[in-house]
Coordinates of C-alpha atoms in Angstrom, one line a residue:
X1 CA -82.1 53.0 20.3
X2 CA -81.6 51.8 16.7
X3 CA -84.2 51.1 14.2
X4 CA -85.0 47.3 13.8
X5 CA -84.8 47.9 10.0
X6 CA -81.3 48.9 9.0
X7 CA -82.6 50.6 5.9
X8 CA -85.6 52.4 7.5
X9 CA -86.8 55.7 6.2
X10 CA -85.2 57.5 9.2
X11 CA -81.9 55.8 8.6
X12 CA -82.1 56.6 4.9
X13 CA -82.6 60.2 5.8
X14 CA -79.6 60.1 8.3
X15 CA -77.3 58.5 5.7
X16 CA -78.0 61.2 3.1
X17 CA -77.6 63.9 5.7
X18 CA -74.3 62.4 6.8
X19 CA -73.0 62.3 3.1
X20 CA -74.2 65.9 2.4
X21 CA -72.6 67.3 5.6
X22 CA -69.3 65.5 4.8
X23 CA -69.2 66.7 1.2
X24 CA -70.2 70.3 2.2
X25 CA -68.1 71.1 5.2
X26 CA -65.4 68.4 5.9
X27 CA -61.9 69.7 5.3
X28 CA -60.5 66.3 3.8
X29 CA -63.7 65.0 2.1
X30 CA -64.6 67.7 -0.4
X31 CA -64.8 66.7 -4.1
X32 CA -63.7 69.4 -6.4
X33 CA -64.4 67.9 -9.7
X34 CA -66.4 65.0 -11.4
X35 CA -64.7 61.7 -11.0
X36 CA -63.8 59.3 -13.7
X37 CA -65.9 56.3 -13.6
X38 CA -64.4 52.7 -13.5
X39 CA -64.3 50.6 -16.5
X40 CA -67.5 48.9 -15.8
X41 CA -70.3 49.6 -13.2
X42 CA -73.7 48.0 -12.3
X43 CA -76.7 50.1 -13.2
X44 CA -78.9 49.5 -10.2
X45 CA -82.1 51.4 -11.5
X46 CA -83.7 48.5 -13.5
X47 CA -85.6 45.9 -11.6
X48 CA -83.0 43.5 -12.9
X49 CA -79.6 45.4 -12.5
X50 CA -77.3 45.2 -15.5
X51 CA -73.5 45.6 -16.2
X52 CA -72.5 48.6 -18.2
X53 CA -69.4 50.0 -19.8
X54 CA -68.7 53.5 -18.8
X55 CA -66.3 54.4 -21.6
X56 CA -64.4 57.0 -19.6
X57 CA -67.5 59.0 -18.5
X58 CA -67.5 60.9 -15.2
X59 CA -70.0 60.7 -12.5
X60 CA -70.8 59.2 -8.9
X61 CA -71.1 55.7 -7.8
X62 CA -71.0 53.4 -4.7
X63 CA -68.7 50.5 -4.1
X64 CA -69.2 47.3 -2.2
X65 CA -66.7 46.0 0.4
X66 CA -67.6 42.4 1.5
X67 CA -66.3 39.0 2.3
X68 CA -66.5 36.5 -0.6
X69 CA -66.6 33.7 1.9
X70 CA -64.5 31.2 0.1
X71 CA -64.1 27.8 1.6
X72 CA -64.0 24.2 0.4
X73 CA -67.8 24.1 0.6
X74 CA -68.0 27.5 -1.2
X75 CA -65.2 27.5 -3.8
X76 CA -64.3 30.2 -6.2
X77 CA -65.9 28.4 -9.2
X78 CA -69.3 28.5 -7.4
X79 CA -69.1 32.4 -7.1
X80 CA -71.6 34.7 -8.8
X81 CA -69.1 36.4 -11.0
X82 CA -68.6 37.9 -14.5
X83 CA -66.5 35.7 -16.8
X84 CA -65.9 35.8 -20.4
X85 CA -68.8 33.3 -20.8
X86 CA -71.3 35.4 -18.6
X87 CA -70.2 38.9 -19.8
X88 CA -73.2 39.4 -22.4
X89 CA -75.8 38.1 -19.9
X90 CA -74.6 40.3 -17.2
X91 CA -74.9 43.4 -19.5
X92 CA -78.3 42.1 -20.6
X93 CA -79.5 42.2 -17.1
X94 CA -79.1 40.0 -13.9
X95 CA -82.1 38.4 -12.4
X96 CA -82.2 40.3 -8.9
X97 CA -83.3 37.1 -7.1
X98 CA -80.4 35.2 -8.6
X99 CA -77.9 37.5 -7.1
X100 CA -76.2 36.6 -3.7
X101 CA -77.9 38.2 -0.7
X102 CA -75.0 40.6 0.1
X103 CA -75.1 41.8 -3.6
X104 CA -78.8 42.2 -3.4
X105 CA -78.6 44.3 -0.3
X106 CA -75.8 46.5 -1.8
X107 CA -78.2 47.3 -4.7
X108 CA -80.9 48.2 -2.4
X109 CA -78.6 50.6 -0.3
X110 CA -77.4 52.2 -3.6
X111 CA -80.9 52.9 -4.6
X112 CA -81.8 54.2 -1.2
X113 CA -79.0 56.7 -1.3
X114 CA -80.2 58.1 -4.7
X115 CA -77.2 56.6 -6.6
X116 CA -77.5 54.9 -10.0
X117 CA -74.3 53.0 -10.2
X118 CA -72.5 50.4 -8.0
X119 CA -69.1 48.8 -8.3
X120 CA -68.8 45.2 -7.1
X121 CA -65.4 43.4 -7.8
X122 CA -67.0 40.0 -8.6
X123 CA -69.1 41.6 -11.4
X124 CA -67.1 44.5 -12.6
X125 CA -63.9 42.6 -13.2
X126 CA -63.8 39.7 -15.8
X127 CA -62.6 37.0 -13.3
X128 CA -61.2 34.5 -15.8
X129 CA -59.3 37.3 -17.9
X130 CA -55.9 37.6 -16.5
X131 CA -55.3 40.8 -18.4
X132 CA -58.5 42.4 -17.2
X133 CA -57.8 41.4 -13.6
X134 CA -54.3 42.9 -13.8
X135 CA -55.7 46.1 -15.3
X136 CA -58.4 46.5 -12.8
X137 CA -56.3 45.7 -9.7
X138 CA -53.8 48.5 -10.8
X139 CA -56.8 50.9 -10.7
X140 CA -58.0 50.0 -7.1
X141 CA -56.6 53.3 -5.8
X142 CA -59.0 55.3 -8.2
X143 CA -61.9 52.8 -8.0
X144 CA -62.2 53.2 -4.2
X145 CA -60.6 56.7 -4.1
X146 CA -63.1 58.2 -6.5
X147 CA -66.3 56.6 -5.2
X148 CA -69.0 58.5 -3.4
X149 CA -69.0 56.0 -0.6
X150 CA -68.1 52.4 0.2
X151 CA -70.9 50.1 1.4
X152 CA -69.6 47.7 3.9
X153 CA -71.2 44.4 4.6
X154 CA -69.5 44.6 7.9
X155 CA -71.8 42.1 9.6
X156 CA -71.6 39.5 6.8
X157 CA -69.2 36.8 6.5
X158 CA -70.1 35.6 3.0
X159 CA -71.6 36.9 -0.2
X160 CA -74.5 34.5 0.4
X161 CA -75.4 36.2 3.7
X162 CA -77.0 39.6 3.6
X163 CA -76.4 42.6 5.9
X164 CA -80.0 44.1 5.8
X165 CA -81.7 41.5 8.0
X166 CA -84.1 43.0 10.7
X167 CA -82.2 43.5 13.9
X168 CA -83.4 41.9 17.2
X169 CA -85.3 44.2 19.6
X170 CA -83.3 44.9 22.7
X171 CA -85.8 44.4 25.7
X172 CA -85.4 46.0 29.0
X173 CA -84.5 43.8 32.1
X174 CA -86.7 46.0 34.1
X175 CA -89.3 48.9 33.6
X176 CA -90.2 51.4 36.3
X177 CA -93.1 53.7 35.7
X178 CA -92.8 57.4 36.8
X179 CA -94.9 60.6 36.9
X180 CA -93.2 64.0 36.4
X181 CA -93.1 66.1 39.6
X182 CA -93.8 69.3 37.5
X183 CA -96.7 67.8 35.6
X184 CA -96.8 66.1 32.2
X185 CA -97.5 62.7 31.0
X186 CA -96.4 59.7 32.9
X187 CA -93.7 57.6 31.3
X188 CA -91.5 54.5 31.9
X189 CA -87.8 54.1 32.8
X190 CA -86.2 51.0 31.1
X191 CA -83.1 49.2 32.6
X192 CA -81.1 47.3 30.1
X193 CA -78.4 44.7 30.2
X194 CA -75.1 46.5 29.2
X195 CA -73.8 43.3 27.6
X196 CA -76.6 43.4 24.9
X197 CA -77.3 47.1 24.8
X198 CA -75.5 48.9 21.9
X199 CA -72.6 50.7 23.1
X200 CA -72.6 54.4 21.7
X201 CA -69.0 55.0 21.2
X202 CA -67.8 51.5 20.8
X203 CA -66.4 50.6 17.4
X204 CA -65.2 47.2 18.5
X205 CA -68.2 45.4 16.7
X206 CA -66.5 46.7 13.4
X207 CA -63.0 46.1 14.5
X208 CA -63.8 42.5 15.6
X209 CA -65.9 41.6 12.6
X210 CA -65.0 39.0 10.1
X211 CA -65.0 41.6 7.4
X212 CA -62.3 43.5 9.2
X213 CA -60.1 40.3 9.3
X214 CA -59.8 40.0 5.6
X215 CA -56.7 41.5 3.9
X216 CA -58.5 43.0 0.9
X217 CA -60.8 45.0 3.1
X218 CA -58.0 47.0 4.6
X219 CA -57.4 49.2 1.6
X220 CA -61.2 49.3 1.0
X221 CA -61.3 51.0 4.3
X222 CA -58.2 53.3 4.2
X223 CA -58.5 54.7 0.6
X224 CA -62.1 56.0 0.0
X225 CA -63.6 59.2 1.2
X226 CA -66.4 57.7 3.1
X227 CA -67.3 54.3 4.5
X228 CA -70.8 53.1 5.5
X229 CA -70.8 50.1 7.9
X230 CA -73.8 47.9 8.3
X231 CA -73.1 46.2 11.6
X232 CA -75.0 43.8 13.8
X233 CA -76.0 46.6 16.3
X234 CA -76.0 49.9 14.3
X235 CA -75.1 51.7 11.1
X236 CA -71.9 53.6 11.4
X237 CA -70.4 56.1 8.9
X238 CA -66.7 57.1 8.8
X239 CA -65.0 59.6 6.4
X240 CA -61.6 61.3 6.2
X241 CA -62.5 63.9 8.7
X242 CA -65.0 62.5 11.2
X243 CA -67.7 59.8 11.9
X244 CA -71.4 59.4 12.6
X245 CA -73.7 56.7 13.8
X246 CA -77.4 56.2 14.3
X247 CA -76.4 55.9 18.0
X248 CA -75.2 59.5 17.9
X249 CA -71.6 58.5 18.8
X250 CA -69.0 61.1 19.5
X251 CA -66.5 61.2 16.7
X252 CA -63.3 59.2 17.3
X253 CA -60.0 61.1 17.4
X254 CA -57.6 61.0 14.6
X255 CA -54.2 59.3 15.6
X256 CA -51.1 59.3 13.4
X257 CA -47.4 58.5 13.7
X258 CA -46.2 56.7 16.9
X259 CA -49.4 57.1 18.9
X260 CA -50.7 53.9 20.6
X261 CA -53.5 52.2 18.9
X262 CA -56.8 51.9 20.7
X263 CA -60.5 52.0 20.2
X264 CA -60.4 55.6 19.0
X265 CA -57.8 55.0 16.2
X266 CA -58.9 55.8 12.8
X267 CA -57.0 54.8 9.6
X268 CA -59.3 56.7 7.4
X269 CA -58.1 60.3 6.9
X270 CA -54.6 59.8 8.2
X271 CA -53.0 60.0 4.7
X272 CA -54.9 63.2 4.0
X273 CA -53.6 64.8 7.1
X274 CA -50.0 63.8 6.4
X275 CA -50.4 65.3 2.9
X276 CA -51.2 68.8 4.3
X277 CA -47.9 68.9 6.4
X278 CA -45.4 71.7 5.3
X279 CA -42.7 70.6 5.3
X280 CA -43.6 66.9 5.2
X281 CA -42.2 64.7 8.0
X282 CA -40.7 61.8 6.1
X283 CA -39.9 60.0 9.3
X284 CA -43.5 60.1 10.4
X285 CA -44.7 59.1 6.9
X286 CA -42.5 56.0 7.0
X287 CA -43.7 55.2 10.5
X288 CA -47.3 55.5 9.4
X289 CA -46.5 53.2 6.4
X290 CA -45.0 50.5 8.7
X291 CA -47.9 50.8 11.0
X292 CA -50.3 50.2 8.1
X293 CA -48.2 47.4 6.8
X294 CA -48.2 45.7 10.3
X295 CA -52.1 46.0 10.6
X296 CA -52.5 44.5 7.0
X297 CA -50.1 41.6 7.8
X298 CA -52.4 40.4 10.6
X299 CA -55.2 39.8 8.0
X300 CA -56.0 36.7 6.1
X301 CA -56.1 36.0 2.3
X302 CA -57.5 33.1 0.4
X303 CA -54.7 33.1 -2.1
X304 CA -51.1 34.1 -1.1
X305 CA -50.4 35.4 -4.5
X306 CA -52.9 38.3 -3.7
X307 CA -50.6 39.8 -0.9
X308 CA -49.2 42.6 -3.1
X309 CA -52.4 43.3 -5.0
X310 CA -54.6 43.5 -1.8
X311 CA -52.3 46.3 -0.5
X312 CA -51.6 48.0 -3.9
X313 CA -54.0 50.9 -3.3
X314 CA -52.4 51.8 0.0
X315 CA -49.0 51.6 -1.7
X316 CA -50.2 53.9 -4.5
X317 CA -51.4 56.4 -2.1
X318 CA -48.1 56.5 -0.2
X319 CA -46.1 56.8 -3.5
X320 CA -48.2 59.9 -4.3
X321 CA -47.4 61.2 -0.9
X322 CA -43.6 60.4 -0.9
X323 CA -42.5 60.4 -4.5
X324 CA -40.3 57.5 -3.9
X325 CA -39.7 54.0 -5.4
X326 CA -41.0 50.8 -3.7
X327 CA -40.1 47.2 -4.3
X328 CA -42.1 44.3 -2.8
X329 CA -43.4 46.5 0.0
X330 CA -40.0 48.2 0.9
X331 CA -39.1 51.8 0.2
X332 CA -35.6 52.1 -1.5
X333 CA -34.9 55.3 0.4
X334 CA -35.5 53.5 3.7
X335 CA -34.3 50.1 2.6
X336 CA -32.0 49.3 5.6
X337 CA -34.7 49.8 8.1
X338 CA -37.4 48.2 5.9
X339 CA -35.5 45.0 5.5
X340 CA -35.3 44.5 9.3
X341 CA -38.9 43.5 9.9
X342 CA -39.6 40.7 12.3
X343 CA -42.3 38.1 12.8
X344 CA -44.5 39.4 15.6
X345 CA -47.3 36.8 16.0
X346 CA -49.4 34.3 14.1
X347 CA -52.6 34.6 12.1
X348 CA -54.1 31.7 13.8
X349 CA -53.7 27.9 13.8
X350 CA -50.5 26.2 13.0
X351 CA -48.0 28.0 11.0
X352 CA -47.6 26.6 7.5
X353 CA -44.1 26.9 6.7
X354 CA -42.4 23.4 6.1
X355 CA -39.3 22.3 8.2
X356 CA -36.5 20.7 6.4
X357 CA -34.8 17.6 7.6
X358 CA -33.1 18.2 11.0
X359 CA -35.7 20.6 12.2
X360 CA -34.1 23.9 11.0
X361 CA -36.6 26.1 9.2
X362 CA -35.9 27.1 5.6
X363 CA -37.2 30.4 4.4
X364 CA -40.6 30.0 2.9
X365 CA -39.5 28.0 -0.2
X366 CA -43.0 27.9 -1.5
X367 CA -43.7 31.6 -1.1
X368 CA -44.3 33.5 -4.3
X369 CA -42.4 36.4 -2.9
X370 CA -38.7 37.1 -2.3
X371 CA -37.4 36.1 1.2
X372 CA -36.3 39.6 2.1
X373 CA -39.9 41.1 1.5
X374 CA -42.4 41.1 4.4
X375 CA -44.9 39.8 1.9
X376 CA -43.1 36.4 2.2
X377 CA -44.2 36.0 5.9
X378 CA -47.3 33.8 6.6
X379 CA -47.5 35.6 10.0
X380 CA -48.0 39.2 11.3
X381 CA -44.9 41.2 11.2
X382 CA -43.5 44.4 12.9
X383 CA -40.6 46.9 12.7
X384 CA -40.5 47.4 16.4
X385 CA -36.9 46.4 16.8
X386 CA -35.6 48.6 14.0
X387 CA -37.9 51.7 14.5
X388 CA -37.4 55.1 16.1
X389 CA -40.3 54.3 18.4
X390 CA -37.9 52.8 20.9
X391 CA -34.8 54.8 20.0
X392 CA -34.5 58.1 21.9
X393 CA -32.0 59.7 19.6
X394 CA -31.5 62.0 16.7
X395 CA -33.5 60.9 13.5
X396 CA -30.1 60.7 11.7
X397 CA -29.4 57.6 13.9
X398 CA -31.8 55.7 11.8
X399 CA -29.6 56.1 8.7
X400 CA -26.5 54.0 8.1
X401 CA -23.3 55.9 9.3
X402 CA -19.6 55.5 8.8
X403 CA -17.5 54.3 6.0
X404 CA -18.5 50.8 6.3
X405 CA -22.3 51.3 5.7
X406 CA -24.2 48.8 3.6
X407 CA -24.6 49.7 -0.1
X408 CA -27.6 48.8 -2.3
X409 CA -25.8 47.8 -5.4
X410 CA -29.0 47.0 -7.4
X411 CA -32.8 46.5 -6.8
X412 CA -35.3 44.3 -8.6
X413 CA -35.9 45.2 -12.3
X414 CA -38.0 43.2 -14.8
X415 CA -38.6 39.7 -13.8
X416 CA -35.8 39.8 -11.2
X417 CA -36.8 39.8 -7.4
X418 CA -33.2 40.0 -6.2
X419 CA -31.4 42.6 -4.2
X420 CA -27.7 43.0 -4.7
X421 CA -26.1 44.3 -1.4
X422 CA -22.5 45.1 -0.4
X423 CA -22.2 44.8 3.4
X424 CA -20.2 43.0 6.1
X425 CA -21.0 39.3 6.1
X426 CA -19.9 36.9 8.9
X427 CA -20.3 33.2 9.0
X428 CA -21.2 31.9 12.5
X429 CA -23.1 29.1 14.2
X430 CA -26.8 29.2 15.3
X431 CA -28.0 27.1 18.2
X432 CA -31.6 26.3 18.6
X433 CA -32.5 25.4 22.1
X434 CA -35.8 24.3 23.7
X435 CA -38.8 26.6 23.2
X436 CA -37.5 27.8 19.8
X437 CA -35.0 30.2 21.3
X438 CA -32.1 30.7 19.0
X439 CA -28.6 32.0 19.6
X440 CA -25.4 33.1 17.8
X441 CA -22.4 31.0 18.8
X442 CA -19.1 32.3 18.0
X443 CA -15.6 31.2 19.3
X444 CA -17.5 28.8 21.5
X445 CA -19.7 31.4 23.2
X446 CA -23.1 33.0 22.8
X447 CA -22.7 36.3 21.3
X448 CA -26.3 37.3 20.6
X449 CA -29.8 36.2 19.6
X450 CA -31.6 35.2 16.4
X451 CA -35.2 35.9 15.9
X452 CA -36.2 33.5 13.3
X453 CA -39.0 34.0 10.7
X454 CA -40.1 30.4 11.3
X455 CA -40.0 30.4 15.1
X456 CA -43.6 29.4 15.3
X457 CA -42.9 26.4 13.1
X458 CA -40.2 25.2 15.4
X459 CA -42.4 25.6 18.5
X460 CA -45.2 23.6 16.7
X461 CA -42.8 20.8 15.9
X462 CA -41.6 20.8 19.4
X463 CA -45.3 20.4 20.7
X464 CA -45.9 17.6 18.4
X465 CA -43.1 15.4 19.9
X466 CA -43.8 12.6 22.2
X467 CA -43.7 14.1 25.7
X468 CA -42.3 10.7 27.1
X469 CA -39.4 10.9 24.7
X470 CA -36.0 12.2 25.9
X471 CA -35.6 15.9 24.9
X472 CA -33.8 16.6 21.7
X473 CA -30.3 18.2 22.1
X474 CA -29.7 21.8 20.9
X475 CA -29.4 21.8 17.2
X476 CA -26.6 23.8 15.4
X477 CA -26.2 25.1 11.9
X478 CA -24.0 27.5 10.0
X479 CA -25.6 30.8 9.3
X480 CA -24.5 34.2 7.9
X481 CA -25.0 37.5 9.6
X482 CA -25.4 40.5 7.2
X483 CA -24.8 43.7 9.1
X484 CA -27.2 46.5 8.1
X485 CA -27.2 48.9 11.1
X486 CA -24.2 50.3 13.0
X487 CA -23.5 50.4 16.7
X488 CA -24.7 53.9 17.2
X489 CA -28.1 52.8 16.1
X490 CA -28.2 49.7 18.4
X491 CA -26.4 50.8 21.6
X492 CA -26.9 53.8 23.8
X493 CA -24.0 56.2 24.9
X494 CA -23.0 53.9 27.6
X495 CA -22.6 50.9 25.3
X496 CA -25.9 49.2 26.5
X497 CA -28.3 47.7 24.2
X498 CA -31.6 49.4 23.4
X499 CA -35.1 48.2 22.5
X500 CA -34.1 49.1 18.9
X501 CA -31.6 46.2 19.1
X502 CA -31.9 44.6 15.5
X503 CA -28.5 44.7 13.9
X504 CA -29.2 43.0 10.5
X505 CA -30.3 39.8 8.7
X506 CA -29.8 36.2 9.4
X507 CA -29.1 34.4 6.1
X508 CA -28.8 30.9 4.7
X509 CA -26.5 30.1 1.7
X510 CA -28.2 28.8 -1.3
X511 CA -25.2 26.6 -2.5
X512 CA -26.9 25.6 -5.8
X513 CA -26.9 29.3 -6.9
X514 CA -24.6 31.0 -4.7
X515 CA -27.2 33.4 -3.6
X516 CA -28.4 34.0 0.0
X517 CA -32.1 33.7 1.5
X518 CA -33.4 35.5 4.6
X519 CA -34.0 33.4 7.8
X520 CA -34.6 36.2 10.3
X521 CA -32.9 39.1 12.2
X522 CA -30.2 39.1 14.8
X523 CA -28.9 41.2 17.8
X524 CA -25.5 41.2 19.5
X525 CA -25.1 41.2 23.4
X526 CA -22.7 44.1 23.7
X527 CA -20.9 46.9 21.8
X528 CA -17.6 45.0 22.4
X529 CA -18.9 41.8 20.7
X530 CA -20.4 43.9 18.0
X531 CA -16.9 45.6 17.4
X532 CA -15.1 42.2 17.2
X533 CA -17.6 40.6 14.7
X534 CA -18.1 43.7 12.4
X535 CA -15.7 46.4 13.2
X536 CA -13.2 47.2 10.4
X537 CA -14.3 44.1 8.3
X538 CA -14.3 44.2 4.6
X539 CA -17.7 44.1 2.7
X540 CA -19.0 41.2 0.6
X541 CA -21.2 41.6 -2.3
X542 CA -24.1 39.2 -2.1
X543 CA -27.4 38.6 -4.0
X544 CA -30.4 38.3 -1.7
X545 CA -33.3 36.3 -3.1

């Protein structure tokens, strides 16, 4: 059973023991040298904690990962933060009772672990200084990667709600007294309701928590050496090598690459294991990156402009692992597969992308990100239709083949977010039928399917129509197909389509500029139809925005 007090003496002893064992014996968790401290930290030793400047010193510190809890009733302006105006008062000392409850609890945990310093984003970043915010966000990899441990307010949904509240005692449904047959003191057996009794090896209370649904917390769980979860039922500790719990759970297994996700899947430690491969399996590293990106895309953000920043520490880790260039979440060395992501679900509620007149969806005109980047999607994404997971073939089949392979002429540089590509481009018609199904129409026949990025918006609009009104006729619009993958990557040796069916991008023409914008991905029904559309065609140079 667990202690009713999450920070009981027994739990404090356990936490320190877990950290010491981790640092002393875990293969992927050992720290070889003192770590450089972040720009600012909170000194938790005074009764009233104070913000301090570290000035490049080395040492140990904890970080806090939590939900800010932004909402119309709890706006950003009301948050307890450091600003240009409050900087001096934060450094002079913060009245402990004025701090939000989650921040108070983090201070108490830091003290209990015997640490002096704590990093909290709201207080250690000057929130109204654009230059300071930019500088500190670029350092997220080192802030979380160099810390002693991340304190996770896993059971809290807001900075105003704490995570150290006494836990409710779990009472047995039935007690049965017993007397030992071989002597000894009598005792009592307790029979508990399995729906309320803490499950020893079940991490779902963490996985299903509001904290784990936020985009920022993904990198805060993947990058650090150790993470300490304060949940509703137990304290759980995970590190790059193993995990512990006050329930004495068995460690979860480490799963990387193409293994199926499950309750035992651990993201923490995957990158460290990949880095020890000799030689490094680049295809597996790409697959792992895409898996991380898919998981991240399911999570919610308060501000769409944060989508790149909240994933930046993960990207930094992969760049160190791969030594390659990345643009808006896509690797240049794997650009043709990277571009063919698809919308895989919705984050919840109605999709927000507007529909233009006529009901055909534009591509995220209000998105701050280029249409070709998965950052532009308001919904979860996947590479399942362009990935080797479903393609039983040589790894070389993932790469463009033949003399007519697409060519990346130029990638974004400076303020530009455009890709210039030379590839086969065909103009066809798209028909959108009932249920948001979309098809390629060529020479009066259906030649393939279109998987639109805004398919959920179309479905939403259809649901909003008056059910008594006559059904709308299928809608048609001119679209452009950009071929990025060849027939050997799509069809098997018998010419049949595989699960890895995505052939390229569906584009709309921005007539005002001459550029093209992504609308989705497409497939072709047969190898013969593919040959007629794309075989032997000349390439066109386009600018993709």
